[in-house]
PDB file of C-alpha atoms in Angstrom:
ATOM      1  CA  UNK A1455       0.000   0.000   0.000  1.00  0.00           C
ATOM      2  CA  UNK A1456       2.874   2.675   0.487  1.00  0.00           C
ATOM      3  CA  UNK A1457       5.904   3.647  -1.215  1.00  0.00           C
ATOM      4  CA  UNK A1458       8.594   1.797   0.460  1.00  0.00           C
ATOM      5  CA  UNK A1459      10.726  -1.314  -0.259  1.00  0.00           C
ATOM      6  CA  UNK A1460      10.153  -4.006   1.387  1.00  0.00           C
ATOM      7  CA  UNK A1461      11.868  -7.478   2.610  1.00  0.00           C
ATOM      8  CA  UNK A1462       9.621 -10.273   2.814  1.00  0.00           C
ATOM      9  CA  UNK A1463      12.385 -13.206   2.655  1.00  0.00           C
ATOM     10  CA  UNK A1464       9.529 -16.061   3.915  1.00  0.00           C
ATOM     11  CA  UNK A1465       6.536 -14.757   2.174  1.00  0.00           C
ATOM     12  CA  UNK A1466       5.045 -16.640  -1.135  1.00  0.00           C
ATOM     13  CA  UNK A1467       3.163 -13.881  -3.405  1.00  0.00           C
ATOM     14  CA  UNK A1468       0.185 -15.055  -5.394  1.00  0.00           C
ATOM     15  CA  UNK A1469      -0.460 -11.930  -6.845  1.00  0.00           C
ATOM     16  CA  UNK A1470      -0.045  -7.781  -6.050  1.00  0.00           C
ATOM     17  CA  UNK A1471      -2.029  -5.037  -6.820  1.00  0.00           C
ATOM     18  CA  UNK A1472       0.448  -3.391  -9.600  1.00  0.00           C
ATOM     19  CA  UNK A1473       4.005  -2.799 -11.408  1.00  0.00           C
ATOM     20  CA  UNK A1474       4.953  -0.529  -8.507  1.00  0.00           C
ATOM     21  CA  UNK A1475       4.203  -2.674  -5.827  1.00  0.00           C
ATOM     22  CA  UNK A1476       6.036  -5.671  -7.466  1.00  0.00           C
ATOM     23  CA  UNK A1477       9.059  -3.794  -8.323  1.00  0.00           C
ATOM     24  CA  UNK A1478       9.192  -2.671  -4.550  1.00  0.00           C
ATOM     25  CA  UNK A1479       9.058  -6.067  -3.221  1.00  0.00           C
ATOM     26  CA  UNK A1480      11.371  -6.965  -5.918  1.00  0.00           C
ATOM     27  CA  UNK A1481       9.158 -10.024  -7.258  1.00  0.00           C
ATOM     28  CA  UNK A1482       9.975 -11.204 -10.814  1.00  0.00           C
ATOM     29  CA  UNK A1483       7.668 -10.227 -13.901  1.00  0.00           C
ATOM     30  CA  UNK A1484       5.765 -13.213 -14.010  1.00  0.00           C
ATOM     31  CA  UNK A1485       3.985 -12.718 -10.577  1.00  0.00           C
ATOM     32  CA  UNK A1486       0.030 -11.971 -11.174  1.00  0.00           C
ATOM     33  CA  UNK A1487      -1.065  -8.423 -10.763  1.00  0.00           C
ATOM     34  CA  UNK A1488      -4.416  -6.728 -10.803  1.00  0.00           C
ATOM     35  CA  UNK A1489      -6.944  -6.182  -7.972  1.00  0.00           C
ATOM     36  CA  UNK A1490      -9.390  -8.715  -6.659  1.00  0.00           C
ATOM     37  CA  UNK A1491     -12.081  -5.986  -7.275  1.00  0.00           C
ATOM     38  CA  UNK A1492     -12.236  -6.141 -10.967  1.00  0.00           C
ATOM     39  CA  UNK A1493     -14.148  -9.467 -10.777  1.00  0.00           C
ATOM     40  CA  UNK A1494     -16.626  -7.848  -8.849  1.00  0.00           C
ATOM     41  CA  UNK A1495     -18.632  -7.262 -12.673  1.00  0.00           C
ATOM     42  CA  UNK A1496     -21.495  -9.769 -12.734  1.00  0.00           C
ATOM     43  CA  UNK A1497     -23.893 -11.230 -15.352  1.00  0.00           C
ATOM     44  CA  UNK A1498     -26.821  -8.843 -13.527  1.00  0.00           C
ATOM     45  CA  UNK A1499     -24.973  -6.120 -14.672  1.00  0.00           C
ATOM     46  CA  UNK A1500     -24.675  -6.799 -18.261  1.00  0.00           C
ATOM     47  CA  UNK A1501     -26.476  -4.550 -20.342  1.00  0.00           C
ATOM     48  CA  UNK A1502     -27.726  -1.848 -17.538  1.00  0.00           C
ATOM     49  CA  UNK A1503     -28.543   1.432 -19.129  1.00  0.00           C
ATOM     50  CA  UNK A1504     -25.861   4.153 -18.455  1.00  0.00           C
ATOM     51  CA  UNK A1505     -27.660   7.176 -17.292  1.00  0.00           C
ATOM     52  CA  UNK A1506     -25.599   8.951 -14.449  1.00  0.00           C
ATOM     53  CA  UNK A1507     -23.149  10.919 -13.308  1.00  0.00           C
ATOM     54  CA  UNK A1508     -21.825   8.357 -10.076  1.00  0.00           C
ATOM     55  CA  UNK A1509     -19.914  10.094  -7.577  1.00  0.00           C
ATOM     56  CA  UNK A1510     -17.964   7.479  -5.270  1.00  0.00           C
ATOM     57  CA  UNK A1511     -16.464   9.223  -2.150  1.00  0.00           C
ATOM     58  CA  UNK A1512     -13.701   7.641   0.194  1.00  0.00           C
ATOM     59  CA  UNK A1513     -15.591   6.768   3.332  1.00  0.00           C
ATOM     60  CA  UNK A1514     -13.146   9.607   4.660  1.00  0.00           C
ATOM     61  CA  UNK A1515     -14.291  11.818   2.098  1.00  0.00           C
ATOM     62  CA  UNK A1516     -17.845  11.808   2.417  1.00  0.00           C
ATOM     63  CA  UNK A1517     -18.459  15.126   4.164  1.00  0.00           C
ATOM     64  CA  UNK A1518     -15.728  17.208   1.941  1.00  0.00           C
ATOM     65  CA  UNK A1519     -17.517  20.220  -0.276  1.00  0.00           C
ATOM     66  CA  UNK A1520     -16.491  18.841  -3.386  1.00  0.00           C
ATOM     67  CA  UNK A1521     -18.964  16.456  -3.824  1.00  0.00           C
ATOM     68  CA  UNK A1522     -21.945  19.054  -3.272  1.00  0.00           C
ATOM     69  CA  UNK A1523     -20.325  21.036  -5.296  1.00  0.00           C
ATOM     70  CA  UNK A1524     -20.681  18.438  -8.459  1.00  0.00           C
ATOM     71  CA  UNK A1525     -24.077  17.884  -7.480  1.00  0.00           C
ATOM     72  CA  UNK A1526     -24.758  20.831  -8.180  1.00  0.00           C
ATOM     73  CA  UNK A1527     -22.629  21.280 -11.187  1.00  0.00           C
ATOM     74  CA  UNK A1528     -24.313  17.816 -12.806  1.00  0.00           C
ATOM     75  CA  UNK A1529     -27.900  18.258 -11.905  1.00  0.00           C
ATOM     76  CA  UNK A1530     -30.402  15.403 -10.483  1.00  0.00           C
ATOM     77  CA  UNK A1531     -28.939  13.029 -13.293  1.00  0.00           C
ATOM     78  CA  UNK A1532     -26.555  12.525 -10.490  1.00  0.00           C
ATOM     79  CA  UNK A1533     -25.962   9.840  -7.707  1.00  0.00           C
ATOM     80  CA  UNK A1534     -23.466   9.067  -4.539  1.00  0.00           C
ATOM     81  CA  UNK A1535     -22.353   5.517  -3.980  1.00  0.00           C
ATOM     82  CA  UNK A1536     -21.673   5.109  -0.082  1.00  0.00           C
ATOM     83  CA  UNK A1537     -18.989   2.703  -0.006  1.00  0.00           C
ATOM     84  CA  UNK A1538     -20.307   0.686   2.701  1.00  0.00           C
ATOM     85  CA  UNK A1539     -22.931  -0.369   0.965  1.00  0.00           C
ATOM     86  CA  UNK A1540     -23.376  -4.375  -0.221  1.00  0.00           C
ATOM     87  CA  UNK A1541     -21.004  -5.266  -3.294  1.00  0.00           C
ATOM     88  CA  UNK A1542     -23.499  -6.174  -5.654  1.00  0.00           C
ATOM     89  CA  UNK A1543     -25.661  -2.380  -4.559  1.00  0.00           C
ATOM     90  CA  UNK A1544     -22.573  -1.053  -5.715  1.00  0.00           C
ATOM     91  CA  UNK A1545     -21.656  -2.913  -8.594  1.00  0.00           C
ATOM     92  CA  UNK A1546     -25.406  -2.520 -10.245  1.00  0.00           C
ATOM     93  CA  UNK A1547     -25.334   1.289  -9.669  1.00  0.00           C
ATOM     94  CA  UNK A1548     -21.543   1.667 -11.275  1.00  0.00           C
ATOM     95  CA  UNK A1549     -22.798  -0.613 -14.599  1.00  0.00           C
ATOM     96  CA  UNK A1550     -25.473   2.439 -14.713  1.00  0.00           C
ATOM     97  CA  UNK A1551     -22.804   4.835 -15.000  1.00  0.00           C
ATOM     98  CA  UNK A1552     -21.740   7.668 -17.831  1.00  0.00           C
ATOM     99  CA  UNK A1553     -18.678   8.518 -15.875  1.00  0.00           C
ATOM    100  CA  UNK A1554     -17.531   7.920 -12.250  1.00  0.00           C
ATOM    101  CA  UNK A1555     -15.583  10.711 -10.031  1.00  0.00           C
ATOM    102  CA  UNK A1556     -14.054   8.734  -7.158  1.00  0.00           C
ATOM    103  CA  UNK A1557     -12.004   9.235  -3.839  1.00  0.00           C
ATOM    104  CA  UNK A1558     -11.382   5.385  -3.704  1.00  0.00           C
ATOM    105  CA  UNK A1559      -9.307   3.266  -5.520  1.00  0.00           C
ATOM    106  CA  UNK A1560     -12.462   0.543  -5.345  1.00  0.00           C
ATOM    107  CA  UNK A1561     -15.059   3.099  -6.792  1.00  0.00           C
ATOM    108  CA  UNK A1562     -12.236   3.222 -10.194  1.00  0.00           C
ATOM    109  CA  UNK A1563     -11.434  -0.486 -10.061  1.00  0.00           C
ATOM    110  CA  UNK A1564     -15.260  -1.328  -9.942  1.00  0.00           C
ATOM    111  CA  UNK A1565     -15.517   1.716 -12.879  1.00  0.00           C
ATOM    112  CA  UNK A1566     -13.380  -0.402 -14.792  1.00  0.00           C
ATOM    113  CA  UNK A1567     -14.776  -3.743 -14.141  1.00  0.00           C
ATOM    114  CA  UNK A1568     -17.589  -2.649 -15.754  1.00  0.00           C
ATOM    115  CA  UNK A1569     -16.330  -0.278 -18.606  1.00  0.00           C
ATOM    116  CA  UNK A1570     -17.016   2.642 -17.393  1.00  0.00           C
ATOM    117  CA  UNK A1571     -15.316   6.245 -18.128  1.00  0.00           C
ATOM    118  CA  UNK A1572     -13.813   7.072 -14.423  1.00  0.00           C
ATOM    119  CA  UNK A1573     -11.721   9.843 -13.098  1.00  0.00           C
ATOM    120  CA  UNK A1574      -9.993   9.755  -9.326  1.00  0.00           C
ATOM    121  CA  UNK A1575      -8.850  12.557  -6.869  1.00  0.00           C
ATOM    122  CA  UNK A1576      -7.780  12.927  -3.986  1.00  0.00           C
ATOM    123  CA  UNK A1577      -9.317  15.341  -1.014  1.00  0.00           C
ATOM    124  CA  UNK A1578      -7.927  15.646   2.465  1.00  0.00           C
ATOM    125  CA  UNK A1579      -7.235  13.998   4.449  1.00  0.00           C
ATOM    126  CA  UNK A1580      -5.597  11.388   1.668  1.00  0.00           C
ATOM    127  CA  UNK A1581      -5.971   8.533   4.231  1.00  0.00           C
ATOM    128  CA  UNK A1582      -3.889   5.111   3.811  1.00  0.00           C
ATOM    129  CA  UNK A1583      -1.520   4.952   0.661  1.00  0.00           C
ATOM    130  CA  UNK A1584      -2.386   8.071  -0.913  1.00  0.00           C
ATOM    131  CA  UNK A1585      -1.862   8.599  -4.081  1.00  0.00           C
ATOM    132  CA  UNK A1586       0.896   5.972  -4.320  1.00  0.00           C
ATOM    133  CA  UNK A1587      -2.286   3.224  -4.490  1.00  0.00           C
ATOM    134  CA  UNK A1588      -3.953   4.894  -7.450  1.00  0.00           C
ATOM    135  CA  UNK A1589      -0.378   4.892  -9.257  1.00  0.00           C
ATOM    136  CA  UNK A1590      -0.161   1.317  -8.584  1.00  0.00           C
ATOM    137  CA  UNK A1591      -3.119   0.028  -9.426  1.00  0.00           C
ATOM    138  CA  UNK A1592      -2.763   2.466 -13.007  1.00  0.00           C
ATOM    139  CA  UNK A1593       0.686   1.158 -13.480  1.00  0.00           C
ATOM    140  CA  UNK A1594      -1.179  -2.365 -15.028  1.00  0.00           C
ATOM    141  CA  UNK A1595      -2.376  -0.068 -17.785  1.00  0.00           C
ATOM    142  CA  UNK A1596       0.618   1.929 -18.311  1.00  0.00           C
ATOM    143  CA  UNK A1597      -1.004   4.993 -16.664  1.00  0.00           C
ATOM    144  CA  UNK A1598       0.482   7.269 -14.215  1.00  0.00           C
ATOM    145  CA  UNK A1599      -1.669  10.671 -13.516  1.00  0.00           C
ATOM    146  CA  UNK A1600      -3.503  10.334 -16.581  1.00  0.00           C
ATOM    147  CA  UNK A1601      -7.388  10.121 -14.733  1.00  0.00           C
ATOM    148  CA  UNK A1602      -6.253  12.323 -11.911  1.00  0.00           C
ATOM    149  CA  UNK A1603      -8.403  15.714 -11.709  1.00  0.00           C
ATOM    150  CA  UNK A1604      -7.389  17.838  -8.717  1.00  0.00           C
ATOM    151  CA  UNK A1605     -10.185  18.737  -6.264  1.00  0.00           C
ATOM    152  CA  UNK A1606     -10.098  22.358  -7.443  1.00  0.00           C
ATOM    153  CA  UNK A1607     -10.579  22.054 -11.107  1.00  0.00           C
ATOM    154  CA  UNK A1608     -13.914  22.650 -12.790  1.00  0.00           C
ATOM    155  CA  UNK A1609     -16.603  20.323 -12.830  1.00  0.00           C
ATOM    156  CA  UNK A1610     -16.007  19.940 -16.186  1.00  0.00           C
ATOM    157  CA  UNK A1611     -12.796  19.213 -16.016  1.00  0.00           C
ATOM    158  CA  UNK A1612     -13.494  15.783 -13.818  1.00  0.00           C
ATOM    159  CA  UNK A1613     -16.211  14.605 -16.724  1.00  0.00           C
ATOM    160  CA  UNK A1614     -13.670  15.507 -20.011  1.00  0.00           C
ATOM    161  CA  UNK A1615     -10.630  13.481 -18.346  1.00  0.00           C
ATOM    162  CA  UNK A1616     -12.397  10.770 -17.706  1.00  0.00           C
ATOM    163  CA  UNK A1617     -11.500   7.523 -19.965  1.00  0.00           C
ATOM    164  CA  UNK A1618     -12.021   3.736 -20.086  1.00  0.00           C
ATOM    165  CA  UNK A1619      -9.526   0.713 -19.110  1.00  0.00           C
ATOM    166  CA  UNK A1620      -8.751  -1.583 -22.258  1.00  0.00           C
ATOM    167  CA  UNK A1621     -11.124  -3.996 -21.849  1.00  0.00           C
ATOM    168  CA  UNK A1622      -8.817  -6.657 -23.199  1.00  0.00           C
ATOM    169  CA  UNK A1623      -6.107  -5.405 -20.663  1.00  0.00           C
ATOM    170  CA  UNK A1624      -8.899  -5.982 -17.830  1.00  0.00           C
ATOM    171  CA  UNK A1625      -9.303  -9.186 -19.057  1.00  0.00           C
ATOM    172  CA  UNK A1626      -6.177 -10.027 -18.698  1.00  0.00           C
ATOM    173  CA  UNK A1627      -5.394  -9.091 -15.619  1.00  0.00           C
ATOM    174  CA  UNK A1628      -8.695 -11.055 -14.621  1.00  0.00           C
ATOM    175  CA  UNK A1629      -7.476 -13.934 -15.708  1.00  0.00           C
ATOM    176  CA  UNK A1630      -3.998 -13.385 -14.561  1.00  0.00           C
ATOM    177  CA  UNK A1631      -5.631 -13.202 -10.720  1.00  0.00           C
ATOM    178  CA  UNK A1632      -7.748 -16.440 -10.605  1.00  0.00           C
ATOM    179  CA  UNK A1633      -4.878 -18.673 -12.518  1.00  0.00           C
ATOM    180  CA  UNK A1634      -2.581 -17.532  -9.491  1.00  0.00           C
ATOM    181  CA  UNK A1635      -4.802 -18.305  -6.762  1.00  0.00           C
ATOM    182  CA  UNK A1636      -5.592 -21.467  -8.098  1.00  0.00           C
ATOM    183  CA  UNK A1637      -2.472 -22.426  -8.236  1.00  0.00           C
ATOM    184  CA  UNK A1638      -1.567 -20.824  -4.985  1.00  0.00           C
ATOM    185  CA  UNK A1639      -4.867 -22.955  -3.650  1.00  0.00           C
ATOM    186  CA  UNK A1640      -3.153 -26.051  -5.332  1.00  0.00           C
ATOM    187  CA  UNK A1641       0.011 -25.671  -3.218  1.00  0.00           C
ATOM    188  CA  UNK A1642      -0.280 -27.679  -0.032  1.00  0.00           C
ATOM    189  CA  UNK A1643       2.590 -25.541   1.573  1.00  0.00           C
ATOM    190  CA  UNK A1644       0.273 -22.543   0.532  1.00  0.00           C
ATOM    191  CA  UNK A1645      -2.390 -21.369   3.910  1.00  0.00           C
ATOM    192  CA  UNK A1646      -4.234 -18.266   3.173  1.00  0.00           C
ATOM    193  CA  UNK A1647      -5.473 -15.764   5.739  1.00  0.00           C
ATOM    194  CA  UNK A1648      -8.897 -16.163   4.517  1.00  0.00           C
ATOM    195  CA  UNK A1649     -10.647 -17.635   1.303  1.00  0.00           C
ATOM    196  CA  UNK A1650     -10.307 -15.036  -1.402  1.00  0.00           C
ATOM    197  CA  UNK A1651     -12.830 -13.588  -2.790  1.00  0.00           C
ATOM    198  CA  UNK A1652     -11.601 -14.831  -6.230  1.00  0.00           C
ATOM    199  CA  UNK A1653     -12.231 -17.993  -5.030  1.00  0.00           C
ATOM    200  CA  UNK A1654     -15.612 -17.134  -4.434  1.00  0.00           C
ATOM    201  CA  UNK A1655     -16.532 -15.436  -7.652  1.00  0.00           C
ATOM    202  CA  UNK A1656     -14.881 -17.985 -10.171  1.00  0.00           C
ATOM    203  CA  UNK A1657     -16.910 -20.739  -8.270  1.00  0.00           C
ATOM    204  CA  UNK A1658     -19.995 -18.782  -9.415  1.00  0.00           C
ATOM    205  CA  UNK A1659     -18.823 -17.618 -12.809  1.00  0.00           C
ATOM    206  CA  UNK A1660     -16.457 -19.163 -15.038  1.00  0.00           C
ATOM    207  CA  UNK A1661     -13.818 -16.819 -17.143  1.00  0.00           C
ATOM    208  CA  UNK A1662     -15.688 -16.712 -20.537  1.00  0.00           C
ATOM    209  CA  UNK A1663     -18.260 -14.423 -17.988  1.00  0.00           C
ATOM    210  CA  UNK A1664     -15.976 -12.629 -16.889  1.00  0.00           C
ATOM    211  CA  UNK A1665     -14.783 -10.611 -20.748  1.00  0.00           C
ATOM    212  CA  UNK A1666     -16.490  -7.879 -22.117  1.00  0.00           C
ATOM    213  CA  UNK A1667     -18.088  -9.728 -25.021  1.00  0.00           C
ATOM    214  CA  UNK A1668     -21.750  -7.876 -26.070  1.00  0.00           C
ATOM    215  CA  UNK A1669     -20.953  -4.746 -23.661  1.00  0.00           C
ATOM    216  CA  UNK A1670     -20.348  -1.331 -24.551  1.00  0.00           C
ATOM    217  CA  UNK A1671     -17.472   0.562 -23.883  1.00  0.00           C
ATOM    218  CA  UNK A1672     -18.216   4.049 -24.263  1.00  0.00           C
ATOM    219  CA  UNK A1673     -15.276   6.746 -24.795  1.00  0.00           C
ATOM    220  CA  UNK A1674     -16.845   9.843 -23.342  1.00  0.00           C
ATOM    221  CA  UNK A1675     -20.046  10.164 -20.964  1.00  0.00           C
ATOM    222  CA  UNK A1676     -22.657  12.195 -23.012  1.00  0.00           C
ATOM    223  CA  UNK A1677     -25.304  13.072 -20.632  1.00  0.00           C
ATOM    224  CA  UNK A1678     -26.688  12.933 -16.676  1.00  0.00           C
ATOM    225  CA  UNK A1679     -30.318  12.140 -15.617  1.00  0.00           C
ATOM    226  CA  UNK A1680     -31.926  12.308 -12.411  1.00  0.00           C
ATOM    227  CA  UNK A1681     -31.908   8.832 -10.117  1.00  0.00           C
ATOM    228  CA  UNK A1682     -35.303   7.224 -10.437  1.00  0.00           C
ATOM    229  CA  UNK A1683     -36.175   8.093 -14.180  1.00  0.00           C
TER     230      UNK A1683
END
């Protein structure tokens, strides 16, 4: 999660969440990377209609002006997404998303799990990680700042940066996560914490599910309309 090196001489890595992450743990290429969260997309989801503007703050960030302040810029075609709510609440209301603006790194993940244009930023207090996490997780796409708005720009300015994750790259890195834990799984030697929830998901889904045939991926959000229309 931060931007250290590490030494983990007696740890086995199944996967990490990016290219920076490995590289400070100094794990060869061929370790998995990706986050658990982009196999959060479901068949439920598949072919929602995208009608919002989705604002997803950090649970830390839920209070800050800036998220009044794009309600007020988008209009009623907007909604919030508290992050406490259930997974699949969440997932259903991202897949009816033109664009996401997000303080978490699971409100983008899930944004791109779905194929939908997201942006991120960062309010105060940045909380665990940073922006370190974002870079990360953005380093799998070869991405750096490119979807970062800062809190002060226009409202406009969070809607035109906004842009989609290669859906074949999401793919892959989908694929990437549930080949390493099963074989991690397959490995007697191998205990983990708790069952992942990759585990769980590819029980219920199997990888063809899990690709982007039949979806959309829109390049640019075109219009926001009031929650409940």
């Amino acid at each position: 999660m931060f931007d250290h090196r590490l030494q983990l001489p007696d740890a086995t890595f199944a996967a990490v969440r990016g290219l920076l992450s490995a590289e400070r743990l100094g794990l060869s290429s061929t370790v998995a990377t990706g986050d658990p969260g982009l196999l959060l997309r479901s068949r439920a989801c598949v072919g929602n209609e995208r009608r919002y503007t989705t604002l997803i703050p950090h649970y830390r960030h839920r209070t800050d002006d800036l998220w009044g302040r794009l309600r007020g810029a988008f209009g009623p075609r907007t909604q919030q997404i508290d992050v406490r709510s259930r997974p699949g609440v969440v997932a259903a209301r991202v897949a009816e998303s033109l664009v996401v603006i997000t303080s978490s790194l699971h409100g983008l993940i899930t944004a791109d799990a779905h194929g939908v244009p997201a942006v991120w930023t960062l309010p105060r207090p940045w909380g665990d990680g940073g922006a370190y996490k974002f870079l990360d997780y953005e380093s799998n796409f070869g991405r750096t700042w490119e979807r970062q708005v800062p809190t002060s720009a226009p409202a406009r300015a969070f809607v035109d940066r906004a842009a989609v994750s290669d859906p074949r790259r999401v793919d892959e890195l989908r694929d990437g996560l549930v080949d390493a834990m099963r074989a991690a799984l397959a490995n007697p030697g191998w205990k983990p914490y708790r069952q992942s929830p990759i585990v769980a998901v590819k029980a219920r889904w199997p990888r063809s599910e899990f690709g982007s045939e039949g979806n959309q991926w829109p390049s640019a959000p075109t219009e926001v309309r009031p929650r409940g229309e």
